[in-house]
Short mmCIF file of C-alpha atoms and ligand atoms in Angstrom, two decimals:
data_model
loop_
_atom_site.label_atom_id
_atom_site.label_comp_id
_atom_site.label_asym_id
_atom_site.label_seq_id
_atom_site.Cartn_x
_atom_site.Cartn_y
_atom_site.Cartn_z
CA MET A 25 -22.77 16.50 10.34
CA PRO A 26 -24.36 14.35 13.01
CA PRO A 27 -21.89 13.74 15.81
CA ASN A 28 -22.82 10.09 16.26
CA ARG A 29 -21.44 9.01 12.91
CA ARG A 30 -17.89 10.13 13.00
CA LEU A 31 -16.50 7.66 15.42
CA SER A 32 -13.86 5.74 13.64
CA TRP A 33 -11.17 7.76 11.95
CA THR A 34 -10.98 11.26 13.11
CA LEU A 35 -11.84 11.16 16.79
CA PRO A 36 -9.67 9.84 19.57
CA ALA A 37 -10.22 6.27 20.59
CA VAL A 38 -11.88 7.19 23.83
CA LEU A 39 -15.06 8.03 21.98
CA ILE A 40 -15.38 4.66 20.33
CA ALA A 41 -16.41 3.01 23.59
CA VAL A 42 -19.40 5.32 24.00
CA GLY A 43 -22.65 3.39 23.87
CA CYS A 44 -20.96 0.00 23.91
CA GLY A 45 -22.48 -3.00 25.63
CA ASP A 46 -19.31 -3.86 27.48
CA ALA A 47 -18.83 -1.48 30.36
CA PRO A 48 -15.26 -0.22 30.53
CA ALA A 49 -13.37 -1.76 33.46
CA THR A 50 -11.05 1.24 33.62
CA PRO A 51 -11.72 4.81 32.51
CA ALA A 52 -11.36 4.75 28.73
CA VAL A 53 -9.42 7.99 28.72
CA THR A 54 -6.36 6.29 30.16
CA ARG A 55 -6.26 4.00 27.15
CA SER A 56 -6.66 6.51 24.38
CA GLY A 57 -3.86 7.42 22.04
CA PRO A 58 -3.22 8.47 18.48
CA ASP A 59 -5.58 6.93 15.95
CA PRO A 60 -3.59 4.12 14.28
CA TRP A 61 -5.61 4.57 11.12
CA ALA A 62 -4.88 8.29 10.96
CA ALA A 63 -2.01 8.12 8.51
CA ALA A 64 -1.16 5.40 6.03
CA LEU A 65 -4.32 3.32 6.43
CA ARG A 66 -6.78 6.16 6.56
CA VAL A 67 -10.00 5.80 4.57
CA ALA A 68 -12.26 8.82 4.30
CA THR A 69 -15.75 8.61 5.76
CA ALA A 70 -18.55 9.43 3.34
CA VAL A 71 -19.80 12.96 4.06
CA ASP A 72 -23.34 12.89 5.40
CA ARG A 73 -25.21 15.99 4.25
CA ASN A 74 -28.52 15.23 5.92
CA PRO A 75 -29.11 16.86 9.33
CA ASP A 76 -31.49 14.09 10.41
CA PRO A 77 -29.41 11.87 12.71
CA ARG A 78 -31.17 8.76 11.41
CA VAL A 79 -30.54 9.51 7.73
CA VAL A 80 -27.16 9.17 6.07
CA GLU A 81 -27.30 11.00 2.75
CA ILE A 82 -24.20 10.98 0.61
CA ASP A 83 -22.95 11.71 -2.89
CA LEU A 84 -21.03 9.02 -4.64
CA GLU A 85 -19.42 9.35 -8.02
CA ALA A 86 -17.69 6.62 -10.02
CA ARG A 87 -14.91 8.30 -11.95
CA PHE A 88 -11.48 7.76 -13.38
CA GLY A 89 -8.59 8.84 -11.24
CA GLU A 90 -5.07 8.22 -10.12
CA TRP A 91 -4.57 5.62 -7.44
CA GLU A 92 -1.39 6.07 -5.42
CA TYR A 93 -1.02 2.57 -4.00
CA ALA A 94 2.44 3.31 -2.57
CA PRO A 95 4.35 6.56 -2.13
CA GLY A 96 5.11 7.84 -5.64
CA ARG A 97 3.51 4.81 -7.34
CA ARG A 98 0.34 5.56 -9.23
CA VAL A 99 -1.93 3.64 -11.55
CA ARG A 100 -4.89 4.74 -13.64
CA ALA A 101 -7.92 3.61 -11.72
CA MET A 102 -11.67 3.67 -11.36
CA THR A 103 -12.62 5.30 -8.10
CA TYR A 104 -15.54 6.27 -5.94
CA ASN A 105 -15.11 9.97 -5.17
CA GLY A 106 -11.48 9.84 -6.24
CA SER A 107 -10.14 7.35 -3.73
CA VAL A 108 -9.47 3.62 -3.38
CA PRO A 109 -11.16 2.29 -1.35
CA GLY A 110 -14.12 4.59 -1.79
CA PRO A 111 -15.33 6.44 1.29
CA THR A 112 -16.53 4.29 4.16
CA ILE A 113 -20.28 4.60 4.68
CA GLU A 114 -20.99 4.75 8.40
CA ALA A 115 -24.42 4.38 9.93
CA ARG A 116 -26.29 3.01 12.89
CA ALA A 117 -28.55 -0.02 12.58
CA GLY A 118 -32.00 1.15 11.47
CA ASP A 119 -30.75 4.28 9.71
CA THR A 120 -31.90 5.23 6.24
CA VAL A 121 -29.10 5.51 3.70
CA VAL A 122 -29.56 7.67 0.61
CA VAL A 123 -26.87 7.57 -2.04
CA HIS A 124 -26.94 10.04 -4.91
CA PHE A 125 -24.88 8.11 -7.39
CA THR A 126 -23.45 9.47 -10.63
CA ASN A 127 -21.54 7.46 -13.17
CA ARG A 128 -18.66 9.47 -14.66
CA LEU A 129 -17.02 6.42 -16.21
CA ASP A 130 -17.12 5.59 -19.91
CA GLN A 131 -19.07 2.39 -19.30
CA PRO A 132 -22.23 1.32 -17.48
CA THR A 133 -22.06 0.38 -13.83
CA THR A 134 -24.21 -0.24 -10.75
CA ILE A 135 -23.64 -0.45 -7.01
CA HIS A 136 -24.34 -3.64 -5.10
CA TRP A 137 -24.55 -3.28 -1.31
CA HIS A 138 -22.93 -6.55 -0.38
CA GLY A 139 -24.54 -8.02 2.74
CA VAL A 140 -26.99 -5.19 3.39
CA ARG A 141 -30.58 -6.43 3.43
CA VAL A 142 -31.86 -3.91 0.89
CA PRO A 143 -35.09 -4.12 -1.17
CA ALA A 144 -34.55 -6.06 -4.41
CA ALA A 145 -34.88 -2.89 -6.51
CA MET A 146 -31.88 -1.37 -4.69
CA ASP A 147 -29.59 -4.39 -4.95
CA GLY A 148 -27.62 -3.20 -7.98
CA SER A 149 -27.76 -6.61 -9.66
CA PRO A 150 -28.65 -7.29 -13.31
CA HIS A 151 -32.25 -8.02 -12.25
CA SER A 152 -32.59 -4.97 -10.01
CA GLN A 153 -32.00 -2.17 -12.44
CA PRO A 154 -30.68 -1.38 -15.86
CA PRO A 155 -27.03 -0.40 -15.46
CA VAL A 156 -26.42 3.30 -14.87
CA ALA A 157 -25.21 4.68 -18.20
CA PRO A 158 -22.17 6.94 -18.49
CA GLY A 159 -23.18 10.42 -17.36
CA ALA A 160 -26.40 9.19 -15.74
CA SER A 161 -27.42 9.20 -12.08
CA PHE A 162 -29.37 6.87 -9.82
CA GLU A 163 -30.65 7.30 -6.28
CA TYR A 164 -30.19 4.34 -3.99
CA ARG A 165 -32.35 4.47 -0.88
CA PHE A 166 -32.65 1.76 1.76
CA THR A 167 -32.43 1.14 5.48
CA VAL A 168 -29.52 -0.68 7.07
CA PRO A 169 -31.25 -3.07 9.48
CA ASP A 170 -28.23 -4.98 10.73
CA ALA A 171 -25.09 -4.03 12.64
CA GLY A 172 -21.98 -5.37 10.98
CA THR A 173 -19.31 -4.86 8.35
CA PHE A 174 -20.48 -4.77 4.74
CA TRP A 175 -19.16 -3.37 1.49
CA TYR A 176 -20.19 -1.93 -1.83
CA HIS A 177 -19.00 -2.56 -5.36
CA PRO A 178 -20.31 -2.69 -8.95
CA HIS A 179 -22.26 -5.66 -10.28
CA VAL A 180 -21.27 -4.99 -13.88
CA ALA A 181 -17.96 -6.05 -15.47
CA GLU A 182 -16.74 -6.88 -11.98
CA SER A 183 -13.33 -8.23 -12.94
CA VAL A 184 -12.52 -4.90 -14.60
CA GLN A 185 -14.30 -2.36 -12.40
CA MET A 186 -13.53 -3.86 -9.00
CA GLU A 187 -9.97 -4.73 -10.00
CA ARG A 188 -9.46 -1.09 -10.96
CA GLY A 189 -10.56 0.19 -7.60
CA LEU A 190 -14.33 0.36 -7.31
CA TYR A 191 -15.07 -0.86 -3.81
CA GLY A 192 -15.68 0.60 -0.36
CA ALA A 193 -16.63 -0.47 3.15
CA ILE A 194 -19.91 -0.03 5.02
CA VAL A 195 -19.82 0.04 8.82
CA VAL A 196 -23.12 -0.28 10.67
CA ARG A 197 -23.00 0.00 14.45
CA GLY A 198 -25.54 -1.47 16.85
CA ASP A 199 -26.45 -0.83 20.45
CA ARG A 200 -24.09 -3.48 21.72
CA GLU A 201 -20.61 -3.36 20.30
CA PRO A 202 -17.60 -5.15 21.76
CA ARG A 203 -15.26 -2.85 23.57
CA ALA A 204 -12.03 -1.95 21.82
CA ASP A 205 -9.54 0.87 22.24
CA VAL A 206 -9.48 1.67 18.54
CA GLU A 207 -11.15 0.29 15.46
CA GLY A 208 -11.02 0.57 11.70
CA VAL A 209 -11.60 -1.17 8.41
CA LEU A 210 -8.91 -3.22 6.71
CA VAL A 211 -10.00 -3.78 3.13
CA LEU A 212 -7.83 -6.44 1.49
CA ASP A 213 -7.01 -6.56 -2.20
CA ASP A 214 -4.08 -7.04 -4.54
CA LEU A 215 -2.84 -5.53 -7.77
CA LEU A 216 -1.49 -7.17 -10.89
CA LEU A 217 0.70 -4.75 -12.79
CA GLY A 218 1.75 -4.92 -16.42
CA ALA A 219 5.20 -4.11 -17.79
CA ASP A 220 4.17 -0.45 -18.04
CA GLY A 221 3.46 -0.30 -14.31
CA GLN A 222 -0.27 0.04 -14.90
CA ILE A 223 -3.00 -2.42 -13.92
CA ALA A 224 -2.62 -5.36 -16.29
CA PRO A 225 -5.35 -5.87 -18.88
CA THR A 226 -7.58 -8.93 -18.72
CA GLY A 227 -5.43 -12.02 -18.86
CA ASP A 228 -5.26 -15.35 -20.63
CA LEU A 229 -7.24 -18.55 -20.22
CA VAL A 230 -5.36 -19.44 -17.04
CA GLU A 231 -6.37 -16.15 -15.44
CA GLN A 232 -9.92 -16.60 -16.66
CA HIS A 233 -9.97 -20.04 -15.09
CA ASN A 234 -8.14 -19.36 -11.82
CA GLY A 235 -9.19 -15.78 -11.29
CA ARG A 236 -6.73 -12.93 -11.05
CA GLU A 237 -4.28 -12.94 -8.19
CA GLY A 238 -2.12 -9.86 -8.00
CA THR A 239 1.49 -9.59 -6.88
CA VAL A 240 1.14 -6.37 -4.88
CA PRO A 241 -0.74 -7.02 -1.63
CA LEU A 242 -2.89 -4.11 -0.52
CA VAL A 243 -4.58 -3.01 2.67
CA ASN A 244 -6.97 -0.09 2.28
CA GLY A 245 -5.65 0.41 -1.24
CA ARG A 246 -2.05 0.78 -0.12
CA ALA A 247 1.02 -1.44 -0.29
CA GLY A 248 3.62 -1.49 2.46
CA ALA A 249 1.55 0.44 4.99
CA GLU A 250 2.15 0.12 8.71
CA LEU A 251 -0.37 -0.10 11.52
CA PRO A 252 0.70 1.49 14.82
CA ILE A 253 -0.29 -0.39 17.97
CA ARG A 254 0.51 -0.19 21.66
CA ALA A 255 1.25 -3.11 23.96
CA GLY A 256 -1.93 -4.12 25.78
CA GLN A 257 -4.13 -2.15 23.43
CA ARG A 258 -7.19 -3.86 21.92
CA GLN A 259 -7.79 -3.11 18.27
CA ARG A 260 -10.91 -4.03 16.35
CA TRP A 261 -10.31 -4.89 12.74
CA ARG A 262 -13.19 -4.95 10.31
CA LEU A 263 -11.74 -7.11 7.55
CA VAL A 264 -13.17 -7.14 4.03
CA ASN A 265 -11.82 -9.27 1.19
CA ALA A 266 -12.30 -7.15 -1.93
CA GLY A 267 -9.88 -9.17 -4.07
CA SER A 268 -10.85 -10.83 -7.32
CA ALA A 269 -9.71 -14.32 -6.42
CA ARG A 270 -7.27 -14.17 -3.50
CA PHE A 271 -8.07 -16.30 -0.46
CA TYR A 272 -6.64 -14.54 2.59
CA ARG A 273 -5.41 -17.02 5.17
CA LEU A 274 -4.07 -14.63 7.79
CA ALA A 275 -1.74 -15.08 10.75
CA LEU A 276 0.01 -12.62 13.03
CA PRO A 277 2.88 -14.37 14.84
CA GLY A 278 2.73 -13.93 18.61
CA HIS A 279 -0.92 -12.88 18.48
CA ARG A 280 -4.34 -14.45 18.42
CA PHE A 281 -7.46 -13.12 16.77
CA THR A 282 -10.80 -13.07 18.56
CA VAL A 283 -13.61 -13.33 16.04
CA VAL A 284 -16.57 -11.24 17.20
CA GLY A 285 -18.49 -10.94 13.93
CA THR A 286 -19.02 -12.56 10.55
CA ASP A 287 -20.86 -11.48 7.38
CA GLY A 288 -24.20 -11.02 9.13
CA GLY A 289 -23.01 -9.32 12.32
CA PRO A 290 -22.06 -10.46 15.81
CA VAL A 291 -21.31 -14.11 16.57
CA GLU A 292 -22.90 -15.78 19.59
CA THR A 293 -19.64 -16.54 21.34
CA PRO A 294 -16.42 -14.73 20.49
CA ARG A 295 -13.79 -17.31 19.57
CA ALA A 296 -10.01 -17.10 19.65
CA SER A 297 -8.06 -18.30 16.65
CA ASP A 298 -4.47 -18.33 15.42
CA GLU A 299 -5.58 -17.99 11.82
CA LEU A 300 -8.35 -16.41 9.81
CA LEU A 301 -9.62 -17.27 6.36
CA LEU A 302 -11.42 -14.76 4.18
CA VAL A 303 -12.62 -15.96 0.80
CA PRO A 304 -13.38 -13.34 -1.87
CA GLY A 305 -16.34 -11.20 -0.74
CA ASP A 306 -16.00 -12.33 2.88
CA ARG A 307 -15.91 -10.22 6.04
CA LEU A 308 -14.64 -10.93 9.55
CA ASP A 309 -14.79 -8.68 12.54
CA VAL A 310 -11.92 -9.46 14.91
CA LEU A 311 -10.31 -8.14 18.07
CA VAL A 312 -6.52 -8.09 18.20
CA ASP A 313 -4.95 -7.68 21.61
CA GLY A 314 -1.51 -6.08 21.65
CA THR A 315 0.40 -9.01 23.11
CA GLY A 316 3.65 -7.96 21.44
CA ALA A 317 6.54 -6.19 23.15
CA PRO A 318 6.94 -2.41 23.06
CA GLY A 319 9.09 -1.52 20.07
CA SER A 320 8.47 -4.80 18.20
CA THR A 321 7.28 -4.97 14.58
CA PRO A 322 5.33 -8.18 13.90
CA VAL A 323 3.99 -8.77 10.41
CA LEU A 324 0.48 -9.81 9.42
CA GLN A 325 1.04 -12.54 6.89
CA VAL A 326 -0.98 -14.18 4.15
CA LEU A 327 -0.20 -17.89 4.49
CA PRO A 328 0.03 -20.36 1.61
CA TYR A 329 -3.32 -21.62 0.45
CA ALA A 330 -4.01 -24.12 -2.33
CA ARG A 331 -7.48 -23.69 -3.80
CA GLY A 332 -7.29 -26.18 -6.66
CA HIS A 333 -5.68 -26.45 -10.11
CA GLY A 334 -2.47 -24.93 -8.79
CA ALA A 335 -4.16 -21.65 -7.90
CA GLY A 336 -3.39 -19.84 -4.68
CA LEU A 337 -0.34 -18.74 -2.76
CA THR A 338 2.53 -21.20 -2.41
CA GLU A 339 4.63 -19.06 -0.07
CA ALA A 340 3.70 -16.69 2.73
CA VAL A 341 3.48 -13.00 1.80
CA ASP A 342 3.82 -10.01 4.11
CA LEU A 343 0.61 -8.01 4.14
CA LEU A 344 0.88 -5.43 6.91
CA ARG A 345 3.55 -4.54 9.43
CA LEU A 346 2.46 -3.59 12.92
CA ARG A 347 4.65 -1.16 14.79
CA TYR A 348 4.50 -1.25 18.57
CA ALA A 349 5.02 2.04 20.33
CA ALA A 350 7.81 2.16 22.90
CA ASP A 351 5.23 3.01 25.58
CA PRO A 352 4.76 0.54 28.41
CA ALA A 353 1.92 -1.95 28.07
CA LEU A 354 -1.64 -0.96 28.89
CA PRO A 355 -3.43 -3.34 31.24
CA ALA A 356 -5.11 -6.10 29.24
CA LEU A 357 -8.88 -5.92 28.78
CA ASP A 358 -11.25 -8.67 29.83
CA PRO A 359 -12.38 -11.12 27.14
CA PRO A 360 -15.31 -9.74 25.13
CA ALA A 361 -18.85 -10.45 26.26
CA ALA A 362 -21.16 -12.79 24.37
CA GLY A 363 -22.65 -11.46 21.17
CA ALA A 364 -26.14 -11.88 19.76
CA ARG A 365 -28.18 -15.04 20.18
CA ILE A 366 -28.54 -16.87 16.85
CA GLU A 367 -31.51 -19.22 16.77
CA PRO A 368 -31.03 -22.29 14.60
CA LEU A 369 -33.42 -22.39 11.66
CA ALA A 370 -35.86 -25.31 11.93
CA THR A 371 -35.48 -27.33 8.74
CA ASP A 372 -37.56 -30.40 9.57
CA GLY A 373 -39.61 -31.56 6.62
CA VAL A 374 -37.89 -29.26 4.15
CA THR A 375 -36.67 -30.99 1.00
CA PRO A 376 -33.18 -29.74 0.20
CA ARG A 377 -32.46 -28.38 -3.25
CA THR A 378 -29.20 -29.42 -4.85
CA VAL A 379 -27.16 -26.64 -6.44
CA THR A 380 -24.11 -27.99 -8.25
CA PHE A 381 -21.11 -25.88 -9.21
CA ASP A 382 -18.83 -27.10 -11.98
CA GLU A 383 -16.50 -25.96 -14.71
CA HIS A 384 -14.99 -27.13 -17.96
CA ILE A 385 -12.93 -25.78 -20.80
CA ASP A 386 -14.59 -25.33 -24.17
CA ARG A 387 -11.56 -26.05 -26.33
CA ASP A 388 -13.27 -25.22 -29.60
CA ALA A 389 -14.23 -21.76 -28.36
CA GLU A 390 -11.02 -21.41 -26.34
CA ARG A 391 -12.84 -20.36 -23.25
CA VAL A 392 -13.62 -21.61 -19.78
CA VAL A 393 -17.21 -22.35 -18.86
CA PHE A 394 -18.49 -22.20 -15.30
CA THR A 395 -21.84 -23.76 -14.55
CA ILE A 396 -24.58 -24.05 -11.96
CA ASN A 397 -26.61 -27.23 -12.39
CA ASP A 398 -24.87 -27.72 -15.76
CA ARG A 399 -26.00 -24.38 -17.19
CA SER A 400 -24.32 -21.00 -17.41
CA TYR A 401 -25.84 -17.63 -16.58
CA PRO A 402 -28.17 -16.32 -17.92
CA ASP A 403 -29.47 -19.77 -18.94
CA VAL A 404 -29.69 -21.27 -15.44
CA PRO A 405 -33.35 -21.85 -14.47
CA ASP A 406 -34.46 -19.69 -11.52
CA ILE A 407 -35.00 -21.21 -8.12
CA VAL A 408 -38.48 -20.07 -7.07
CA THR A 409 -39.63 -19.74 -3.48
CA ARG A 410 -41.91 -17.59 -1.34
CA VAL A 411 -41.43 -15.06 1.43
CA GLY A 412 -41.23 -16.90 4.74
CA ALA A 413 -40.51 -20.34 3.25
CA THR A 414 -37.55 -22.19 4.73
CA GLU A 415 -34.92 -22.95 2.11
CA VAL A 416 -32.36 -25.71 2.48
CA TRP A 417 -29.73 -25.90 -0.23
CA ASP A 418 -27.04 -28.49 -0.72
CA LEU A 419 -24.23 -26.63 -2.41
CA VAL A 420 -22.25 -29.26 -4.26
CA ASN A 421 -18.89 -28.43 -5.73
CA ALA A 422 -18.28 -30.97 -8.47
CA SER A 423 -14.96 -29.40 -9.37
CA GLU A 424 -11.52 -29.50 -7.82
CA MET A 425 -11.33 -25.73 -7.52
CA GLU A 426 -12.86 -23.83 -4.63
CA HIS A 427 -15.81 -21.55 -5.42
CA PRO A 428 -16.72 -19.02 -2.72
CA PHE A 429 -20.52 -18.92 -2.65
CA HIS A 430 -22.41 -15.62 -2.24
CA LEU A 431 -26.16 -15.19 -1.85
CA HIS A 432 -27.68 -11.75 -2.32
CA GLY A 433 -30.33 -10.37 -0.03
CA PHE A 434 -30.49 -12.92 2.77
CA PHE A 435 -28.18 -14.28 5.41
CA PHE A 436 -27.98 -18.04 5.76
CA GLN A 437 -26.65 -20.50 8.30
CA VAL A 438 -24.25 -23.25 7.41
CA VAL A 439 -25.87 -26.46 8.63
CA SER A 440 -23.19 -28.98 7.71
CA ARG A 441 -20.13 -29.62 5.59
CA ASN A 442 -19.87 -33.04 3.97
CA GLY A 443 -22.54 -34.20 6.41
CA LEU A 444 -20.69 -33.04 9.52
CA PRO A 445 -22.63 -30.47 11.55
CA GLU A 446 -21.06 -27.01 11.53
CA GLY A 447 -19.59 -26.24 14.95
CA GLN A 448 -20.49 -22.57 15.31
CA ARG A 449 -23.75 -21.00 14.22
CA SER A 450 -23.42 -17.71 12.36
CA TRP A 451 -25.15 -15.61 9.74
CA GLU A 452 -23.31 -15.57 6.44
CA ASP A 453 -23.72 -14.31 2.91
CA THR A 454 -20.38 -15.48 1.50
CA ILE A 455 -18.74 -18.80 2.38
CA GLN A 456 -15.98 -21.12 1.38
CA LEU A 457 -16.99 -24.03 -0.83
CA ARG A 458 -14.02 -26.34 -1.07
CA GLY A 459 -13.22 -28.56 -4.02
CA GLU A 460 -15.55 -31.55 -4.14
CA GLU A 461 -17.29 -30.39 -0.99
CA ARG A 462 -21.01 -30.52 -0.15
CA VAL A 463 -22.24 -27.70 2.09
CA ARG A 464 -25.78 -27.55 3.41
CA ILE A 465 -27.14 -24.08 4.09
CA ALA A 466 -30.51 -22.88 5.40
CA PHE A 467 -32.27 -19.53 5.22
CA ARG A 468 -35.73 -18.01 5.26
CA PRO A 469 -36.41 -15.07 2.94
CA ASP A 470 -37.98 -12.16 4.81
CA ALA A 471 -40.55 -9.85 3.22
CA ARG A 472 -38.39 -8.59 0.38
CA PRO A 473 -39.68 -10.37 -2.70
CA GLY A 474 -37.86 -10.09 -5.99
CA HIS A 475 -34.98 -11.47 -7.97
CA TRP A 476 -31.83 -12.20 -5.99
CA MET A 477 -28.55 -13.39 -7.44
CA TYR A 478 -26.42 -16.17 -6.10
CA HIS A 479 -22.98 -16.79 -7.52
CA CYS A 480 -19.34 -17.63 -7.06
CA HIS A 481 -17.44 -14.56 -5.82
CA ILE A 482 -14.34 -15.20 -7.91
CA LEU A 483 -15.00 -12.37 -10.32
CA GLU A 484 -13.84 -14.17 -13.45
CA HIS A 485 -16.13 -17.07 -12.59
CA VAL A 486 -19.18 -14.84 -12.27
CA GLU A 487 -18.45 -13.39 -15.67
CA HIS A 488 -18.10 -16.84 -17.19
CA GLY A 489 -21.47 -18.04 -16.06
CA MET A 490 -21.31 -19.18 -12.42
CA MET A 491 -24.33 -17.14 -11.39
CA ALA A 492 -28.09 -17.69 -11.15
CA THR A 493 -31.27 -16.22 -9.73
CA LEU A 494 -33.37 -16.94 -6.68
CA ARG A 495 -36.87 -15.62 -7.28
CA VAL A 496 -38.73 -14.85 -4.09
CA GLU A 497 -42.46 -14.41 -4.63
CA PRO A 498 -44.67 -12.42 -2.24
CU1 CU B 4 -15.74 -19.90 -8.67
#
């Protein structure tokens, strides 16, 4: 296997700094230690069977399996290659990724490469390909042009297949990465268990309306895991929200997060924050400096968050305990260097399109209906544009409930929220859309024509119609 791909889980931390843009101030070897992700939080790396260092070629199989989410606690699950999360796909920006996918489930599925700028035919959406039938195979082949943290999951029966374990992380490294002593993915999710201890079947109207929120918080598919850390150490966390409907408002008492990346890769200026918010589908790339005392055990918490109609957490929940080694503190590292320049998209003269998200209950049919511009998928008229045209969309949430917005294929910039300019420029594919909020976004489709979905990333809302198509013509 190519040596440049195996940086995150199995090698000592000293190797992670190799090739980074930030020159180490002190020899990295003095800072290395055991890999904190080696035990409870470990996620396997997808095995690359192609000797070409610029090609990552892997086998991926969706199959039923047992998911041990806590020691001795197992549920029947859907897995990629037998594990939850599925193996992390690691590559360098510009690499070609080839995935030999086989569906061993009893139902059709696809894989969507969330955030990766793939050709439309590889996007795994309902317009990209017929679903892969049980027993059938499909070869996904694309390049990964951007450094960042992405993820993969089905785009068929999402609220069943993703809830049962079908998701995995994608880590793409660039030439300039912020320096950290150790790094790893933290994929967030939760489980809702039935009386039999198994994953609860699809719920009632309230669950269909609010989206499923589980009672067992998970990090990397495990409940109650601990993350070792050392005082003074800098950890890089690649956070992915793979939950159906949970909004993760995170805080770690006594610590600050430094955000170095969002959905589309590095931010311009790393920014310190006491809290993070990840809506479903979202990613954040953060540095956590070990400002705690040797021997202490601070807890990463999910803070209360009301997202409309009584949905969301009302009390803080413990997500992950950190365990500080007794070792004396390492010397603190300098603040991270600036990231990538993000040019603002010129939008002068572009007429914004209004895209309105709403919902109602059809009492006669006893079902909830989620709409885009008053229609439900697949009856929402396509938005049609051309490669290279600047698009400005006013996302209007006419409902009280929040609807995290996801656009396939292209990163966008948030221009303003309720008319107020957005403070920090960034590239996003999934953003918060608060109740009764109006968010203006801008993007410019590059030369990948085709049909691209946009939708709410609360899985139950997608399935009840809050999805539509952007058609990009050559
Ligand atoms: Cu929604």
